[in-house]
JSON list of C-alpha atoms in Angstrom, two decimals:
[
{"chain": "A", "resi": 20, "resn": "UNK", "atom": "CA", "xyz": [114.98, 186.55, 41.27]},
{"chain": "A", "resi": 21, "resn": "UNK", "atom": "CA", "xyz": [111.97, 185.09, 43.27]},
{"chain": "A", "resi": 22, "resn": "UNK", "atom": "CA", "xyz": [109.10, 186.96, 44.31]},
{"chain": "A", "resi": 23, "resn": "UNK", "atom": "CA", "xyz": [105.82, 186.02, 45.86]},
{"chain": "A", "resi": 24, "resn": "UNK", "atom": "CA", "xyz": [102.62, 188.31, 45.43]},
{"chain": "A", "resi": 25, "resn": "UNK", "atom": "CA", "xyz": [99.90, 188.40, 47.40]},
{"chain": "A", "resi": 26, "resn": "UNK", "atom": "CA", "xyz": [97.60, 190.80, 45.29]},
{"chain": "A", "resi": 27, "resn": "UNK", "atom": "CA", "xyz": [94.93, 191.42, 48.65]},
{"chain": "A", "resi": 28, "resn": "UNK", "atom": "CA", "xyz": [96.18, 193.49, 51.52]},
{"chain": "A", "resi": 29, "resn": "UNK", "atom": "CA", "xyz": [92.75, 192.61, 53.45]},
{"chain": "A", "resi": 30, "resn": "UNK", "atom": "CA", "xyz": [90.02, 190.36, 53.24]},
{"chain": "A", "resi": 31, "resn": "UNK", "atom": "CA", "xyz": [86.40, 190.23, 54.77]},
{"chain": "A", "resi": 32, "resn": "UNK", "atom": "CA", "xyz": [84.13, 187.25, 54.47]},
{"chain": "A", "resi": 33, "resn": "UNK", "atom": "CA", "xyz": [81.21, 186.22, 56.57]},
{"chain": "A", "resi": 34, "resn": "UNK", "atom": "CA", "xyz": [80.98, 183.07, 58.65]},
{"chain": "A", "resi": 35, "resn": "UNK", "atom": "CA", "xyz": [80.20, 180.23, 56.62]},
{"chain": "A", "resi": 36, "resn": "UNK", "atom": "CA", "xyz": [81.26, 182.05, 53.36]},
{"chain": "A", "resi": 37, "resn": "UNK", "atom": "CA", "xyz": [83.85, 180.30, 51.04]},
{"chain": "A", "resi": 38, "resn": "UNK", "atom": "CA", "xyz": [87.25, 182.02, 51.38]},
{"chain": "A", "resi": 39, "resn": "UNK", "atom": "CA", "xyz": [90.09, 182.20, 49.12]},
{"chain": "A", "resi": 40, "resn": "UNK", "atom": "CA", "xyz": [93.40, 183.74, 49.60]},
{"chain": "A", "resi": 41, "resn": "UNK", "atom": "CA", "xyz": [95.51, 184.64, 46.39]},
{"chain": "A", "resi": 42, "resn": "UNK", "atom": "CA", "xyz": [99.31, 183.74, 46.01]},
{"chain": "A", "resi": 43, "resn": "UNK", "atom": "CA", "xyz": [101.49, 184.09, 42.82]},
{"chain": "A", "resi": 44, "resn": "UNK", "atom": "CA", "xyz": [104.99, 183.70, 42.80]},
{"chain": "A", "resi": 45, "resn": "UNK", "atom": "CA", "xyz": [107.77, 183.74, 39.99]},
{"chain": "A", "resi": 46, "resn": "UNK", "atom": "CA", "xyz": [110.71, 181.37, 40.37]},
{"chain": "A", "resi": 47, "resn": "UNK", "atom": "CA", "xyz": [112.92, 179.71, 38.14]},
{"chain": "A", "resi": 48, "resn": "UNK", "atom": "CA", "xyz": [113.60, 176.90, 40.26]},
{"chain": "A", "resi": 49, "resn": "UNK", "atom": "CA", "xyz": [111.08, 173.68, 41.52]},
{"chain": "A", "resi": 50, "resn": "UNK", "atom": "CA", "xyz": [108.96, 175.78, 44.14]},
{"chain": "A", "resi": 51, "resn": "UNK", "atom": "CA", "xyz": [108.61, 174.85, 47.55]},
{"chain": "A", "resi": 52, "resn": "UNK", "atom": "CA", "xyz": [105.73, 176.68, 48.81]},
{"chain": "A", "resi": 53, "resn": "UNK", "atom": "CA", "xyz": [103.72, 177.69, 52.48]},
{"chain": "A", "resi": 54, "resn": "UNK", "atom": "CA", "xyz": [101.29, 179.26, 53.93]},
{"chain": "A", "resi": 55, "resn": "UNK", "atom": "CA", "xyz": [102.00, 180.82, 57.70]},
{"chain": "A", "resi": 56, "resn": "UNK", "atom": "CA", "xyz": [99.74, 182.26, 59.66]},
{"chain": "A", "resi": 57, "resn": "UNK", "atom": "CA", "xyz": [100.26, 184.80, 62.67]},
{"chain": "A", "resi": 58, "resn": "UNK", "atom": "CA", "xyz": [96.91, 184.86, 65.11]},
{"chain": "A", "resi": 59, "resn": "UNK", "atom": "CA", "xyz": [96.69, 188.18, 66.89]},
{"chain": "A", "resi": 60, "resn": "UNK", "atom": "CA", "xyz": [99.42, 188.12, 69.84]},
{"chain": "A", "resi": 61, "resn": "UNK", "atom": "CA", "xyz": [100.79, 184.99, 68.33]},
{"chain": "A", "resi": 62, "resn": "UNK", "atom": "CA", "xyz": [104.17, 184.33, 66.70]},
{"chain": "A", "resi": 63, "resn": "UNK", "atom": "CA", "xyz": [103.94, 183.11, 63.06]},
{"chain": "A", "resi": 64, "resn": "UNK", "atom": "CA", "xyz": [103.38, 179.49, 62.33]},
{"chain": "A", "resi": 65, "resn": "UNK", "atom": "CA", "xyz": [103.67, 177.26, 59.44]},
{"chain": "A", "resi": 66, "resn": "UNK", "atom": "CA", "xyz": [99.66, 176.49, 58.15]},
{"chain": "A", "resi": 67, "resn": "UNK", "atom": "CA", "xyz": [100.56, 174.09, 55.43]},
{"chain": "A", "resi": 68, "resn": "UNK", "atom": "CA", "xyz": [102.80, 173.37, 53.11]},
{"chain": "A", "resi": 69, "resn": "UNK", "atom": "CA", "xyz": [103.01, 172.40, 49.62]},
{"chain": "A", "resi": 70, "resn": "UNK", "atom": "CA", "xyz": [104.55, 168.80, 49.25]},
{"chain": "A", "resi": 71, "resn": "UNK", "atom": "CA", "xyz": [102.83, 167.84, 51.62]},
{"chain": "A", "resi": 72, "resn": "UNK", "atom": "CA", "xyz": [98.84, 167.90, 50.20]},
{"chain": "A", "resi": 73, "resn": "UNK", "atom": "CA", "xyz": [97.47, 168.37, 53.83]},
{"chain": "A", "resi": 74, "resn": "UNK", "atom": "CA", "xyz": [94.26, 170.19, 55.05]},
{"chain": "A", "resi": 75, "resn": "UNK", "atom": "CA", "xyz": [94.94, 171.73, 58.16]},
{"chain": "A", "resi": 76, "resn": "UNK", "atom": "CA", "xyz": [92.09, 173.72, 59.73]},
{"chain": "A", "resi": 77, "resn": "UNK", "atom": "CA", "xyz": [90.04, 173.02, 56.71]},
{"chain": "A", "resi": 78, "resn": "UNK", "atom": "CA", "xyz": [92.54, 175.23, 54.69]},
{"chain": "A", "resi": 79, "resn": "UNK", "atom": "CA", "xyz": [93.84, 173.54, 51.21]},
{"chain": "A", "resi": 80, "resn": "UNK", "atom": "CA", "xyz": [96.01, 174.97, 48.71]},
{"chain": "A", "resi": 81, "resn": "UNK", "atom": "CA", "xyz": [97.12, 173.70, 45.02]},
{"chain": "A", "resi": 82, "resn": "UNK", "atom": "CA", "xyz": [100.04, 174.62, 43.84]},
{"chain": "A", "resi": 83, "resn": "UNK", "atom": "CA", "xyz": [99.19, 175.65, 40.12]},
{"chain": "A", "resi": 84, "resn": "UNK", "atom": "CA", "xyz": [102.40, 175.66, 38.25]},
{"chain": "A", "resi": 85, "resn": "UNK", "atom": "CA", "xyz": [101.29, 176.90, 34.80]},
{"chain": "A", "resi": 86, "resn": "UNK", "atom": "CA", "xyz": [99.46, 179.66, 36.76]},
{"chain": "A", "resi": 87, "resn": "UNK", "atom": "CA", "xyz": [102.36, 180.27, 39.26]},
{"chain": "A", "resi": 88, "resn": "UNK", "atom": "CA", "xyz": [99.60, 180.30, 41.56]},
{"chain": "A", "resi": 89, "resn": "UNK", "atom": "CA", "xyz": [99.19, 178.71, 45.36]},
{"chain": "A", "resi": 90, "resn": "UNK", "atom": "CA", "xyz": [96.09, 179.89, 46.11]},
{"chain": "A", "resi": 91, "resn": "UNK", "atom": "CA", "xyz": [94.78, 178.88, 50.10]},
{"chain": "A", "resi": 92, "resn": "UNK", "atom": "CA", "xyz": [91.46, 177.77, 50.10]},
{"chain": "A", "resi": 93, "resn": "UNK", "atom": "CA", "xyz": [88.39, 177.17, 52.84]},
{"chain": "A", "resi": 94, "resn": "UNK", "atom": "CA", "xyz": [84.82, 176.33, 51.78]},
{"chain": "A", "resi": 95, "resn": "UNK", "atom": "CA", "xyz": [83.05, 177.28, 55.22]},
{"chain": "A", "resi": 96, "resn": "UNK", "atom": "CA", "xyz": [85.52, 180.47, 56.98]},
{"chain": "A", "resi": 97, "resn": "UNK", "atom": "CA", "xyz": [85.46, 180.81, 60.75]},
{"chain": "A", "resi": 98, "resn": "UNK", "atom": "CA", "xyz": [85.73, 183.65, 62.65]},
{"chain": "A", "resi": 99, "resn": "UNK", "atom": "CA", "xyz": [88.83, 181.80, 64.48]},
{"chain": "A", "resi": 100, "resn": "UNK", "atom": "CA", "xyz": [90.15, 181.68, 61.02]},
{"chain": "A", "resi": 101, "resn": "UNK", "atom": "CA", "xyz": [90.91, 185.90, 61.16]},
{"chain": "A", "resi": 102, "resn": "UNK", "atom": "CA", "xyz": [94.24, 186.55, 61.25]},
{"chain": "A", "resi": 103, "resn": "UNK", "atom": "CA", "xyz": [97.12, 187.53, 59.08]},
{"chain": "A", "resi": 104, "resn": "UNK", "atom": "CA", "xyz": [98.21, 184.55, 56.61]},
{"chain": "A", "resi": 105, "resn": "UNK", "atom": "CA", "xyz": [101.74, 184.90, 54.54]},
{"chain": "A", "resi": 106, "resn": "UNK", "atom": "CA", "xyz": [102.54, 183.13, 51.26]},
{"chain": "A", "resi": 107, "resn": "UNK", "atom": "CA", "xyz": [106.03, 182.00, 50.93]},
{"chain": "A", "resi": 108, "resn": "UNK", "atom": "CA", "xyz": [108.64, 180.38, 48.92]},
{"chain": "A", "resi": 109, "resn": "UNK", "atom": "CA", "xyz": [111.35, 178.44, 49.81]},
{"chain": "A", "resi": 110, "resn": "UNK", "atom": "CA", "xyz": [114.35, 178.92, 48.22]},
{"chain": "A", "resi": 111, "resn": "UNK", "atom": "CA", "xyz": [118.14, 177.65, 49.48]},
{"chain": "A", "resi": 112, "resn": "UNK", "atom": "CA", "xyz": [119.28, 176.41, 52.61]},
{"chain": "A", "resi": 113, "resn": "UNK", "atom": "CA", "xyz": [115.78, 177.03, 53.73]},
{"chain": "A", "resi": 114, "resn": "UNK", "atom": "CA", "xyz": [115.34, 180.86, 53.03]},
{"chain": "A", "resi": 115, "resn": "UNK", "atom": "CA", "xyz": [112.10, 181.73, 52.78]},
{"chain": "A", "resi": 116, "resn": "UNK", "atom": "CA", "xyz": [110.88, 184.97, 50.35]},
{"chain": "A", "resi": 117, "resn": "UNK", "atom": "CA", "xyz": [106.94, 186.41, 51.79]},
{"chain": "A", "resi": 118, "resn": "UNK", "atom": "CA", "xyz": [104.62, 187.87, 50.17]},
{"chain": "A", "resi": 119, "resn": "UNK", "atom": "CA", "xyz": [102.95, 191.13, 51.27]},
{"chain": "A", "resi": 120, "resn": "UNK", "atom": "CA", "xyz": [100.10, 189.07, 53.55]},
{"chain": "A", "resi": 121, "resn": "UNK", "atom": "CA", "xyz": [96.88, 189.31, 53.17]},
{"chain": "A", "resi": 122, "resn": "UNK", "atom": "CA", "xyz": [94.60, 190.20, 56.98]},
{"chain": "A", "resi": 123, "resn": "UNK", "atom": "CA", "xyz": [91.32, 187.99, 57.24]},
{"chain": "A", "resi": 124, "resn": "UNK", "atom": "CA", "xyz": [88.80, 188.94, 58.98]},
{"chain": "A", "resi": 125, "resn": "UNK", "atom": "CA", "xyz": [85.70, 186.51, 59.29]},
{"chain": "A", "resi": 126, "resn": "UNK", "atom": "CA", "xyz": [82.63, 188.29, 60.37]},
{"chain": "A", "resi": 127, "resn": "UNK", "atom": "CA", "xyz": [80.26, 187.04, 62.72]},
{"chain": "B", "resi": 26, "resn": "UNK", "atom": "CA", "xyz": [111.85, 175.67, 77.76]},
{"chain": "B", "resi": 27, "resn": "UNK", "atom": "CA", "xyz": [112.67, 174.01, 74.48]},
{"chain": "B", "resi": 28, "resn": "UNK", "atom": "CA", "xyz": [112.15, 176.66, 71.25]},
{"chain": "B", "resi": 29, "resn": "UNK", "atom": "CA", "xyz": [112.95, 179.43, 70.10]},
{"chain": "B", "resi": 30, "resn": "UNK", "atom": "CA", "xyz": [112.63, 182.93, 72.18]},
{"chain": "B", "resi": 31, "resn": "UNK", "atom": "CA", "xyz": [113.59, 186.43, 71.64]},
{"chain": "B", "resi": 32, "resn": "UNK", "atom": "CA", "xyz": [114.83, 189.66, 74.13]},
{"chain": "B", "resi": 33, "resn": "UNK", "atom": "CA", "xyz": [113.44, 191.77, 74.41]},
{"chain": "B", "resi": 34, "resn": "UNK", "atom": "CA", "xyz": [109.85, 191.90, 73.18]},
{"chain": "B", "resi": 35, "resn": "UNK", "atom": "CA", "xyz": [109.82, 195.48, 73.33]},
{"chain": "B", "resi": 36, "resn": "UNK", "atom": "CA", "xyz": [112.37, 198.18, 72.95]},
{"chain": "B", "resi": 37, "resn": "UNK", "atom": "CA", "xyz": [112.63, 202.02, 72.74]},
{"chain": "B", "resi": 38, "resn": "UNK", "atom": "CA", "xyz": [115.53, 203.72, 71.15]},
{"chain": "B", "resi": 39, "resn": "UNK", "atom": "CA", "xyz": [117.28, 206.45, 70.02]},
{"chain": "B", "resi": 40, "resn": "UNK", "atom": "CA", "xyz": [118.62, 207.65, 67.00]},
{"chain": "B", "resi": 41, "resn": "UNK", "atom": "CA", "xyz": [122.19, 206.59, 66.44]},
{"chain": "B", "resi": 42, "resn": "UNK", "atom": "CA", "xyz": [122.57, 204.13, 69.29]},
{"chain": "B", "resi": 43, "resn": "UNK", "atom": "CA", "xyz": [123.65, 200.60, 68.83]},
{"chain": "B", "resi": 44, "resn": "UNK", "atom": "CA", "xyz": [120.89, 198.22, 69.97]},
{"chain": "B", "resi": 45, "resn": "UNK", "atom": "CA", "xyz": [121.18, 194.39, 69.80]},
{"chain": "B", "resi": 46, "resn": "UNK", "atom": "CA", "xyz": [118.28, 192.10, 69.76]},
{"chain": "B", "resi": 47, "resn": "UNK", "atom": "CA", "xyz": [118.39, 188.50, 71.09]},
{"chain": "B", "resi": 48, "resn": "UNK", "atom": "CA", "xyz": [117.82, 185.70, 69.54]},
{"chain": "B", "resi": 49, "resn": "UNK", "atom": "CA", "xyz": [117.98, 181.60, 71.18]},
{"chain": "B", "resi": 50, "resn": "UNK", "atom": "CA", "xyz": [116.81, 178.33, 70.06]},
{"chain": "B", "resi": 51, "resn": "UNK", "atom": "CA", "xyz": [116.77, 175.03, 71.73]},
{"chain": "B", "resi": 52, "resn": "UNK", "atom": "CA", "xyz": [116.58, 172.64, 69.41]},
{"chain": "B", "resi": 53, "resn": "UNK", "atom": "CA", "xyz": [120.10, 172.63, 67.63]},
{"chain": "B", "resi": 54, "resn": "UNK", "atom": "CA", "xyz": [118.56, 173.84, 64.09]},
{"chain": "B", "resi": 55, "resn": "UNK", "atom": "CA", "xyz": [121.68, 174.65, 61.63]},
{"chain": "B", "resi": 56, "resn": "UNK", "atom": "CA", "xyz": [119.62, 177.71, 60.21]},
{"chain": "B", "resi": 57, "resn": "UNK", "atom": "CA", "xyz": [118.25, 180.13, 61.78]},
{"chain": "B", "resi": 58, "resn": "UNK", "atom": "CA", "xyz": [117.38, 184.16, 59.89]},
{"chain": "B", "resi": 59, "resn": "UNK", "atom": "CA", "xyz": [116.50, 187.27, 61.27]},
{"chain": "B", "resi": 60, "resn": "UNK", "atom": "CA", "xyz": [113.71, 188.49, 59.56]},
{"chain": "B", "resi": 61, "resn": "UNK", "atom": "CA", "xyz": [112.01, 192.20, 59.64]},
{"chain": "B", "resi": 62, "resn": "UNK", "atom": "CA", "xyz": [107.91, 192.63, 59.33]},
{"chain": "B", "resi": 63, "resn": "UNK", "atom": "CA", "xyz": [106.79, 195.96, 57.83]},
{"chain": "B", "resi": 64, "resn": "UNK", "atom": "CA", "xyz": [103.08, 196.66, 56.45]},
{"chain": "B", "resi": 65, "resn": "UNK", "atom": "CA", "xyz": [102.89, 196.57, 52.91]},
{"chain": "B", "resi": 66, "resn": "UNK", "atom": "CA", "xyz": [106.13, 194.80, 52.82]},
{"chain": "B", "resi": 67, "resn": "UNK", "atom": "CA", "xyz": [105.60, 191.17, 54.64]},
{"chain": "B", "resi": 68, "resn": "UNK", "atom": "CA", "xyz": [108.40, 189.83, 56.02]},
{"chain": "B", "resi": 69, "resn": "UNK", "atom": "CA", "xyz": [111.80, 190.55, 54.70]},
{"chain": "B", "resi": 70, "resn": "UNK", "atom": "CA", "xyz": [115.11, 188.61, 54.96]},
{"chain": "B", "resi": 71, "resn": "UNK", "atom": "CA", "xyz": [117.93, 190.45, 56.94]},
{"chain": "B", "resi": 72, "resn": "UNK", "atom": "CA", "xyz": [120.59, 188.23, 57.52]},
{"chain": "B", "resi": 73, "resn": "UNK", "atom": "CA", "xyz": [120.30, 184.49, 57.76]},
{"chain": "B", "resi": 74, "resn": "UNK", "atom": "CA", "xyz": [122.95, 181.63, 58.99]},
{"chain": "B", "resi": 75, "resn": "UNK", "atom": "CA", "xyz": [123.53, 178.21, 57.74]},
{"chain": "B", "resi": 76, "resn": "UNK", "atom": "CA", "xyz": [126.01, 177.05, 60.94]},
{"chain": "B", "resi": 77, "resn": "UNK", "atom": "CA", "xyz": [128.06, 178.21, 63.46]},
{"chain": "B", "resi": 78, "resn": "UNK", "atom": "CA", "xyz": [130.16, 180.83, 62.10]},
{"chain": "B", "resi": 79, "resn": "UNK", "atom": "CA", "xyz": [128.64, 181.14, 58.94]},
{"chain": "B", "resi": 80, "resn": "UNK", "atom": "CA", "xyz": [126.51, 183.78, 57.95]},
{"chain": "B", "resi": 81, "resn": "UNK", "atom": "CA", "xyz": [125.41, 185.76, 54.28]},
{"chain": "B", "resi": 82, "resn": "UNK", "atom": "CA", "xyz": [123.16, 188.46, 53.71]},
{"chain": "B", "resi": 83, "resn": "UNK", "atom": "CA", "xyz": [119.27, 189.01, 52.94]},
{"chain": "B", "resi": 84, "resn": "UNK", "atom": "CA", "xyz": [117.50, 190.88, 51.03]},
{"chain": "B", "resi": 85, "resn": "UNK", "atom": "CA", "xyz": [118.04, 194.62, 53.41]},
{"chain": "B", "resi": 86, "resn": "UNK", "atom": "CA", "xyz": [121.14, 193.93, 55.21]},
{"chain": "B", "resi": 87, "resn": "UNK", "atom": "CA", "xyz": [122.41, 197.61, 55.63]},
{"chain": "B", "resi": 88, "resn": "UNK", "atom": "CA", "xyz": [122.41, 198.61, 59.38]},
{"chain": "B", "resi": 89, "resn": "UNK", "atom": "CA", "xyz": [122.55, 195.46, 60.48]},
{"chain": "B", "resi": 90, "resn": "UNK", "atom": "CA", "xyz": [125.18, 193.06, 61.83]},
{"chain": "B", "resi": 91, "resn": "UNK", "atom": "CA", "xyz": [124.70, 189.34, 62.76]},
{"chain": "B", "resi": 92, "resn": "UNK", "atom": "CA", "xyz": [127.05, 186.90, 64.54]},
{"chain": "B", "resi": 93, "resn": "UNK", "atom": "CA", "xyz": [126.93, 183.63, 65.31]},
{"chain": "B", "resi": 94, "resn": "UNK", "atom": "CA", "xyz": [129.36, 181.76, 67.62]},
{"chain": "B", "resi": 95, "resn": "UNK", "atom": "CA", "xyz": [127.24, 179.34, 68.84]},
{"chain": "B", "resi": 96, "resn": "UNK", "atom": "CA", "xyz": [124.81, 177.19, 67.23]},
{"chain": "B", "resi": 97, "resn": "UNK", "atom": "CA", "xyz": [121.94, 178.42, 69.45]},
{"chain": "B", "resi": 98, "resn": "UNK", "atom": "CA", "xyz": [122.13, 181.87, 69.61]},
{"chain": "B", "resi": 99, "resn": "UNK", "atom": "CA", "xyz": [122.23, 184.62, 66.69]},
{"chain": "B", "resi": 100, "resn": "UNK", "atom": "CA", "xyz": [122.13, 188.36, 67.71]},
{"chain": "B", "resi": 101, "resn": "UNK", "atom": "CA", "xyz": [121.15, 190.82, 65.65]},
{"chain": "B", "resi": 102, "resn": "UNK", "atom": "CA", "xyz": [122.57, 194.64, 66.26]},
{"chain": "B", "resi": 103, "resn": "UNK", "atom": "CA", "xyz": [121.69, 197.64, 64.82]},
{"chain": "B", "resi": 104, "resn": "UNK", "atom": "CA", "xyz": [124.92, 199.31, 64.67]},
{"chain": "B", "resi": 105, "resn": "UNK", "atom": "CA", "xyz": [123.41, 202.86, 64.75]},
{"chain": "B", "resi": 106, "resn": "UNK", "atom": "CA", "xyz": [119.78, 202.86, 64.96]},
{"chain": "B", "resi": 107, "resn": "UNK", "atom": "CA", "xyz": [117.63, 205.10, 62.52]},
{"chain": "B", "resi": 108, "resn": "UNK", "atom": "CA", "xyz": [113.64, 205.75, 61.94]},
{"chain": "B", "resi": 109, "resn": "UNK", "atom": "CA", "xyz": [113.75, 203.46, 59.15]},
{"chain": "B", "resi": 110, "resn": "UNK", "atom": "CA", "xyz": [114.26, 200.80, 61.05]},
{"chain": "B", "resi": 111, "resn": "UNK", "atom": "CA", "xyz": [111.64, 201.05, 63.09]},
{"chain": "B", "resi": 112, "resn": "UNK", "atom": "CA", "xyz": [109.78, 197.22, 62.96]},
{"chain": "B", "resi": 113, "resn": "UNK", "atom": "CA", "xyz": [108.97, 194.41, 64.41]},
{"chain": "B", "resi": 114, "resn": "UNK", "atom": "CA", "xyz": [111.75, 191.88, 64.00]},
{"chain": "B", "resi": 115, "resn": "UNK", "atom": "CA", "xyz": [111.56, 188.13, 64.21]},
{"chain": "B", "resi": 116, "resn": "UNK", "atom": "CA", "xyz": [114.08, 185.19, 64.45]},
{"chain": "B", "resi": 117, "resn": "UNK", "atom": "CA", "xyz": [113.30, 182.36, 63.24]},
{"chain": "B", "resi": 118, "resn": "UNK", "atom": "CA", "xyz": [115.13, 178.40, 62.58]},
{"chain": "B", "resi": 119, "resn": "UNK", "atom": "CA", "xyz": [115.14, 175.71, 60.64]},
{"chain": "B", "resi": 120, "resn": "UNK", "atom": "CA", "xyz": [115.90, 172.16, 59.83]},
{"chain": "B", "resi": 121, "resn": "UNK", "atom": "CA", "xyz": [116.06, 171.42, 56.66]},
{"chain": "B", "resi": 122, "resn": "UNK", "atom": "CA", "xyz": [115.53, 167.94, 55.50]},
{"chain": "B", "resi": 123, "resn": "UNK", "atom": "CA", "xyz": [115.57, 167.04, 51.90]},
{"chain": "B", "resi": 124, "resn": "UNK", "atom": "CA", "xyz": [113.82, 169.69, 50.01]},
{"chain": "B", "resi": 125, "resn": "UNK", "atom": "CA", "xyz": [111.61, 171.25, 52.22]},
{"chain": "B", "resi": 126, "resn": "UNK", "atom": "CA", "xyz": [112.32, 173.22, 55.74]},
{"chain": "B", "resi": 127, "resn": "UNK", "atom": "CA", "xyz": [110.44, 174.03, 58.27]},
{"chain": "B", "resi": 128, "resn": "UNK", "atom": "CA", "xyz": [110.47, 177.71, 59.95]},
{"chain": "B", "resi": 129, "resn": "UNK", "atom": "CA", "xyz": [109.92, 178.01, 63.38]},
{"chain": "B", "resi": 130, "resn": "UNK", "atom": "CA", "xyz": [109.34, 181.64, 65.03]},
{"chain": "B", "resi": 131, "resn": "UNK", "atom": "CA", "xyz": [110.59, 183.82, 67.76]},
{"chain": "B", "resi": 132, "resn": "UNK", "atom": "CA", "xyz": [107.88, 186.10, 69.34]},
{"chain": "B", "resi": 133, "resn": "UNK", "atom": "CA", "xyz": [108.86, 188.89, 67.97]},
{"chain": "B", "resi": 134, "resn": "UNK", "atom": "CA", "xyz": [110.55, 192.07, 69.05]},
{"chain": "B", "resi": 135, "resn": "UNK", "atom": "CA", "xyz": [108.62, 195.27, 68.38]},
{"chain": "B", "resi": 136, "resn": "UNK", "atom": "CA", "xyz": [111.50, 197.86, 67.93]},
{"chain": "B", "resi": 137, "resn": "UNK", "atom": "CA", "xyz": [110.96, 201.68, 67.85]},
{"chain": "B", "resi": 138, "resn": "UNK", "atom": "CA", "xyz": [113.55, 204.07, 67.16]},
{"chain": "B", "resi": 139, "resn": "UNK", "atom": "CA", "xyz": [112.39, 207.62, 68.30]}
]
């Protein structure tokens, strides 16, 4: 069965700081994987996604296959960067299996 | 307004009453999944839908009904509401092209059960 971790519940970093949010999954399949983010008030929205090597909002992420890892990255956080961000992994027809989430919060 | 809304955002219940939550998308997607949001648990797969018609189970179906006679709407009812369903619940579609979807997102319906 799939599963997607996301080991940190919350997260704090100071502006400027480097910022790293942990995702490990377990499928037996070819992963598809994302990163959504939900902005306080705001519905949840796709941040990136896997196959598609983007940086969006300075955010990367590598998917690590012999680690099972998709870890999101930023080098320089912002504070408009605090919110809550969800790991997932796509498996048929377009389901999608979340991790726990991990809360950011980006001090001033 | 093209997308995909929910009714209603908010809603107060009681134990053992049936409550149905509204989902509606614009934009013709084939999928579409009612999800539930829960700390400590993320988001979690109720039911989802693949057409018209045609819908399967998620991960914590019991309580829950779906149906889905028309492409753009899928309404989810709690048949007879308990505590433990207490949650915010969220719709969302999906076009799926290839290998890799999309999810887009309802607002969200913050349900309490009292």
């Amino acid at each position: 069965a799939q599963r997607v971790t996301q080991p940190e519940k919350l997260l704090s970093v100071f502006k400027g700081a480097p910022v790293e949010l942990k995702c490990n999954y377990s499928y037996s399949g070819s992963p598809e994987l994302f990163w959504y983010v939900q902005y306080s008030r705001q519905r949840l929205q796709l941040l990136l996604r896997h196959i598609s090597r983007e940086s969006i909002k300075g955010f990367t992420a590598d998917l690590n296959k012999g680690e099972t890892s998709f870890h999101l990255k930023k080098p320089f956080a912002q504070e408009e960067d605090s919110a809550m961000y969800y790991c997932a992994l796509q498996t048929s027809y377009g389901k999608l299996t979340f991790g726990q989430g991990t809360i950011l919060t980006v001090h001033p | 307004d093209a997308g995909i809304t929910q009714s209603p955002r908010y809603k107060i219940t009681e134990t053992g009453r049936q409550v149905t939550l509204m989902c509606h998308q614009t934009w013709s997607h084939s999928y579409m999944f009612w999800y539930r949001q829960d700390l400590g648990h993320g988001l979690r797969l109720i039911y989802y839908s693949a057409a018209a018609d045609i819908t399967d189970k998620g991960e914590v179906p019991d309580g829950y009904v779906v149906s889905r006679s028309k492409t753009e709407n899928f309404p989810l009812t709690l048949e007879s509401a308990t505590r433990s369903q207490t949650s915010v619940y969220f719709c969302a579609s999906s076009a799926v092209r290839g290998r890799v979807a999309e999810a887009f997102f309802g607002q969200g319906t913050r349900l309490t059960v009292v």
